[in-house]
CSV table of C-alpha atoms in Angstrom, one decimal:
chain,number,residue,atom,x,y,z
A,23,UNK,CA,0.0,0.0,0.0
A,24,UNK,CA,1.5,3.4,-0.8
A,25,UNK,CA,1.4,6.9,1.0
A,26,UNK,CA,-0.7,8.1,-0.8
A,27,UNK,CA,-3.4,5.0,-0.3
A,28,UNK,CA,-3.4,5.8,3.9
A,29,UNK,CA,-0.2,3.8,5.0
A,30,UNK,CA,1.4,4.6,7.7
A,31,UNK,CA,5.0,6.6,8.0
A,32,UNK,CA,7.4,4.2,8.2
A,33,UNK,CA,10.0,4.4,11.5
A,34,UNK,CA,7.1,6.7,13.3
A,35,UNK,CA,7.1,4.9,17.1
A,36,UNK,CA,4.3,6.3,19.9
A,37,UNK,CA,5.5,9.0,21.5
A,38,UNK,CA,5.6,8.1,25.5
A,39,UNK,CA,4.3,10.2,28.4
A,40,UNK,CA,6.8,12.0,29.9
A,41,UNK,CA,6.1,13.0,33.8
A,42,UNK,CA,7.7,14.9,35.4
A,43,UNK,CA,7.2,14.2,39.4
A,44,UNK,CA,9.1,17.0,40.7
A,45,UNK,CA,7.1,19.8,42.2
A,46,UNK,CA,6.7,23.1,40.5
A,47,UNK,CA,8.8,25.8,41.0
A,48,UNK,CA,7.2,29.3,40.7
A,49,UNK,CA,9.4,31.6,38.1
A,50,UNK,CA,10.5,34.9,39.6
A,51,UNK,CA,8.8,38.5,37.5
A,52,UNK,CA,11.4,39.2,36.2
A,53,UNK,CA,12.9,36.2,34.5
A,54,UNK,CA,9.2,35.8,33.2
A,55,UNK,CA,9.3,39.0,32.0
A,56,UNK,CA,12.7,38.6,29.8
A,57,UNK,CA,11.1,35.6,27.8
A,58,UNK,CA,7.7,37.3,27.6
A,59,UNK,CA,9.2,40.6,26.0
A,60,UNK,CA,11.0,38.0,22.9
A,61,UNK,CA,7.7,38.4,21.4
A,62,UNK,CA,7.8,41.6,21.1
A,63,UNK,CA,10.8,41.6,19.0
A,64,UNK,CA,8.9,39.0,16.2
A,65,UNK,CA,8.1,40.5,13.0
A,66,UNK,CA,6.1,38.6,10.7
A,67,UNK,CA,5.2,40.0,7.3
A,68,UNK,CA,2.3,38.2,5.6
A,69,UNK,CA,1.0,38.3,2.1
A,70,UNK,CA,-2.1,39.4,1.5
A,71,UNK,CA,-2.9,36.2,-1.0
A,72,UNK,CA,-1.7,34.3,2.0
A,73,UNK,CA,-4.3,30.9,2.2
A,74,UNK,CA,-6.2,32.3,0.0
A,75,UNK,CA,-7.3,30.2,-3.0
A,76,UNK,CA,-4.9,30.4,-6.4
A,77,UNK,CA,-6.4,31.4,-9.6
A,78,UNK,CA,-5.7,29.8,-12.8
A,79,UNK,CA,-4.0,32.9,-13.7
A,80,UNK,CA,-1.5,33.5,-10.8
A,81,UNK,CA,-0.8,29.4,-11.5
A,82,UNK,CA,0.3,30.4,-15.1
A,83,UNK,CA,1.9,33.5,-13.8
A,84,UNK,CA,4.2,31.1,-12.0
A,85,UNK,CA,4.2,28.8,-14.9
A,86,UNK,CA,5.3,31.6,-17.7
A,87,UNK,CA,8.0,33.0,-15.4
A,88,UNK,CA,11.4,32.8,-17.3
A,89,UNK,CA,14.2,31.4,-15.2
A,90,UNK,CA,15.6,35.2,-15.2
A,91,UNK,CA,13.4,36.1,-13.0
A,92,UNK,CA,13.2,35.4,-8.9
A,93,UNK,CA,10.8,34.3,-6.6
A,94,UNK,CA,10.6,37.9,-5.1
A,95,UNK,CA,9.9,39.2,-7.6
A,96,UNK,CA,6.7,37.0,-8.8
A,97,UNK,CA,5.6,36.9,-5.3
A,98,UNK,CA,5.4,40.6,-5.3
A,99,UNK,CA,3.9,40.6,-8.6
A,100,UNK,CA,1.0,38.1,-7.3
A,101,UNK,CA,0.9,39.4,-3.3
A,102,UNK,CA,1.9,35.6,-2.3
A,103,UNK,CA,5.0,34.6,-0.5
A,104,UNK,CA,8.1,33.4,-2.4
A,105,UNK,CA,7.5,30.6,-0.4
A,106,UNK,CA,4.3,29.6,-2.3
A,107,UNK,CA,5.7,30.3,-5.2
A,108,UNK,CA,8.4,28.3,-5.2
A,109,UNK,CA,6.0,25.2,-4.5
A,110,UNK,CA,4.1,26.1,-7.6
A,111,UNK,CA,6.7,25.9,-9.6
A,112,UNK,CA,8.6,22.9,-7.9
A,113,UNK,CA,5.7,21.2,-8.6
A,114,UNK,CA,5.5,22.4,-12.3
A,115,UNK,CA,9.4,20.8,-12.2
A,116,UNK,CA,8.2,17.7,-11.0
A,117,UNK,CA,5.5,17.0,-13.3
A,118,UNK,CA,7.3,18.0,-16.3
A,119,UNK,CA,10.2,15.5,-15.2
A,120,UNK,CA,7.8,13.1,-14.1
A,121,UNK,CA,9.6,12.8,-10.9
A,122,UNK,CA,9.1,12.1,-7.1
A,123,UNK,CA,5.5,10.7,-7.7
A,124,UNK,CA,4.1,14.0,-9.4
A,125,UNK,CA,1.7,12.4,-11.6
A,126,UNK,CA,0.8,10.0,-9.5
A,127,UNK,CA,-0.2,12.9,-6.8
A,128,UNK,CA,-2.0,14.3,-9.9
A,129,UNK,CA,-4.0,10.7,-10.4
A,130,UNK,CA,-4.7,10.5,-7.0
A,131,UNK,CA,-6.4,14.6,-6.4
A,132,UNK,CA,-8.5,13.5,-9.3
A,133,UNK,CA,-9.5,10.3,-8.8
A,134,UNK,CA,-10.8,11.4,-4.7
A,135,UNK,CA,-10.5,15.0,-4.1
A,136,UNK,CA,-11.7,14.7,-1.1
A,137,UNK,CA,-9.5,12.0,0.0
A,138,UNK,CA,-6.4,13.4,-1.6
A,139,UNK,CA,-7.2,17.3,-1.1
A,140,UNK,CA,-3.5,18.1,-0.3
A,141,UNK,CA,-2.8,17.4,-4.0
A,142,UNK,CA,-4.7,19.6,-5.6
A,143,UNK,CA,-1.8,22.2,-6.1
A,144,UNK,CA,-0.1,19.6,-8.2
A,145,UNK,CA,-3.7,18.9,-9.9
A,146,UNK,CA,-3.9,22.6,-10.7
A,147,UNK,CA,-0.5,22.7,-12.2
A,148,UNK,CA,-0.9,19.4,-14.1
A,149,UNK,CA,-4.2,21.4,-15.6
A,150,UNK,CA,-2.2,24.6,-16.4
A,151,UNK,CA,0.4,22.6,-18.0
A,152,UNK,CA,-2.0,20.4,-20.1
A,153,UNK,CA,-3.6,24.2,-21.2
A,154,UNK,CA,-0.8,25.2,-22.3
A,155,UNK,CA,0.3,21.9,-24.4
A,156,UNK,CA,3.6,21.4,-22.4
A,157,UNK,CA,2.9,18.0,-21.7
A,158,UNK,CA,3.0,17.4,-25.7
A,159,UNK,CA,5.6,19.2,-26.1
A,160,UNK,CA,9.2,16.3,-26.8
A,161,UNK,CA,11.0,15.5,-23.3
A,162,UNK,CA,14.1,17.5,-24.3
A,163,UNK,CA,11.9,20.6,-24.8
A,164,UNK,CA,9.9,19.7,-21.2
A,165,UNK,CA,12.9,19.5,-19.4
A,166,UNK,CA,14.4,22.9,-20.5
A,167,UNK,CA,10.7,24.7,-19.2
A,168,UNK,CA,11.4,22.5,-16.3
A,169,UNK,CA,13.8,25.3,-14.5
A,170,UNK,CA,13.6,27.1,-11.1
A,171,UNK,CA,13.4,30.7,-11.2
A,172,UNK,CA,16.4,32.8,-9.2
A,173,UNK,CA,16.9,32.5,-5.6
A,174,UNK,CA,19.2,34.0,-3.6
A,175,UNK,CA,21.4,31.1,-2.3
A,176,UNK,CA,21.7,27.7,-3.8
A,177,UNK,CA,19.9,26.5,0.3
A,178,UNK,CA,17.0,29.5,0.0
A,179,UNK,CA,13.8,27.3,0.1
A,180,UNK,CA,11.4,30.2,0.0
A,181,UNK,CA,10.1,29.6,4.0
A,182,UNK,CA,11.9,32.4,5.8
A,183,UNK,CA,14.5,30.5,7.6
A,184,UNK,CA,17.5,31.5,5.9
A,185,UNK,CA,16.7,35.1,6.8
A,186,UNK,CA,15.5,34.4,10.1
A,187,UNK,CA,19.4,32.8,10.7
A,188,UNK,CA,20.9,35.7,9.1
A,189,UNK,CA,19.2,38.0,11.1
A,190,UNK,CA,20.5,35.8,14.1
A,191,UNK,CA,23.9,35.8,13.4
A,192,UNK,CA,23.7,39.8,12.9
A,193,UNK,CA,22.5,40.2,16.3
A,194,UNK,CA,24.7,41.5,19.2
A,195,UNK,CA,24.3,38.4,21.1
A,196,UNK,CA,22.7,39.8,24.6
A,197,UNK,CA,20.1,37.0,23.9
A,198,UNK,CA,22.4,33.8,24.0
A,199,UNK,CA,24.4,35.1,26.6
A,200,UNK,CA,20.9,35.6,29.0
A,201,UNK,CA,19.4,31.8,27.9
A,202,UNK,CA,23.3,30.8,28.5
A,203,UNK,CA,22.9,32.6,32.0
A,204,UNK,CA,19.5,31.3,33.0
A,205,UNK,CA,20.4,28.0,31.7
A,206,UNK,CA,23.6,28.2,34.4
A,207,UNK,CA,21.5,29.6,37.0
A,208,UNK,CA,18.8,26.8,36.7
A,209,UNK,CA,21.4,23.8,36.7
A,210,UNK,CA,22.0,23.6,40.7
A,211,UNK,CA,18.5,23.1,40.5
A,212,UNK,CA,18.2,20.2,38.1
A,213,UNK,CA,21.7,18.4,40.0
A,214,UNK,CA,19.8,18.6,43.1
A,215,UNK,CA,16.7,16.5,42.0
């Protein structure tokens, strides 16, 4: 039976109950009040598109985009993340290589939406794709469409983290040094148990 047919995750175990006897130890203002103020420094900038439902248009938007162009700038162009774009047109790579189960995922969307509803990206794709004849098109010519648009690195996968780690590493560092302290302060505690 494959993934796609319900299976199970192979090497998933159950996760066990972990309890903790130990009683609770009440958390002085003011080191609660240095872990509640990290939220305040969170900024999180959303698309407006974001979860909202892709047109046929933005799909071929994605689709038409010339490997000269970036993410950025077709995310801007559609109000989506570059994120979101990126798996559009990963999944246009896939299907046009026929790789990592791509048409099957396709087969399967169409077969039981319902069932398979996490596919339908890849269903909408495979539709844009047969619109627009690319699946007649010879191999040679498919692979050749079959390119990912620019990116900044060769590791940027569109979700935030590398910027999130670079704005990290530009920081002065008072953070690490104050989890390091706590995390020294609370270990006479923890040898004690």
């Amino acid at each position: 039976m494959s993934e796609m047919e319900g299976a199970p995750h192979q090497g998933t175990q159950k996760r066990r109950l972990q309890v903790n006897p130990e009683t609770l130890r009440l958390v002085p203002a003011e080191k609660r009040d240095f872990w509640e103020k990290l939220a305040e420094d969170v900024e999180i900038n959303i698309a407006s598109q974001f979860g909202k439902r892709w047109t046929m248009l933005a799909t071929l938007t994605v689709i038409l985009a010339t490997p000269d162009e970036t993410y950025e700038d077709i995310a801007r162009t559609l109000n989506r993340s570059p994120g979101a774009v990126r798996y559009r047109r990963q999944a246009m790579i896939h299907l046009l290589r026929d790789e990592h189960a791509a048409v099957d995922r396709v087969k399967a969307y169409r077969s039981d939406p319902k069932t398979f509803h996490k596919y339908s990206d890849y269903a909408q794709v495979a539709e844009a794709l047969e619109l627009l004849g690319y699946f007649d098109l010879p191999v040679r010519e498919q692979f050749a469409l079959a390119a990912p648009l620019g990116q900044p690195s060769k590791s940027w996968r569109g979700d935030g983290s590398s910027a999130a780690l670079a704005q990290r590493r530009d920081r002065d560092g008072s953070l690490k040094q104050e989890v390091r302290r706590l995390l020294d302060e609370a270990r006479p505690y923890s040898k004690s148990a």
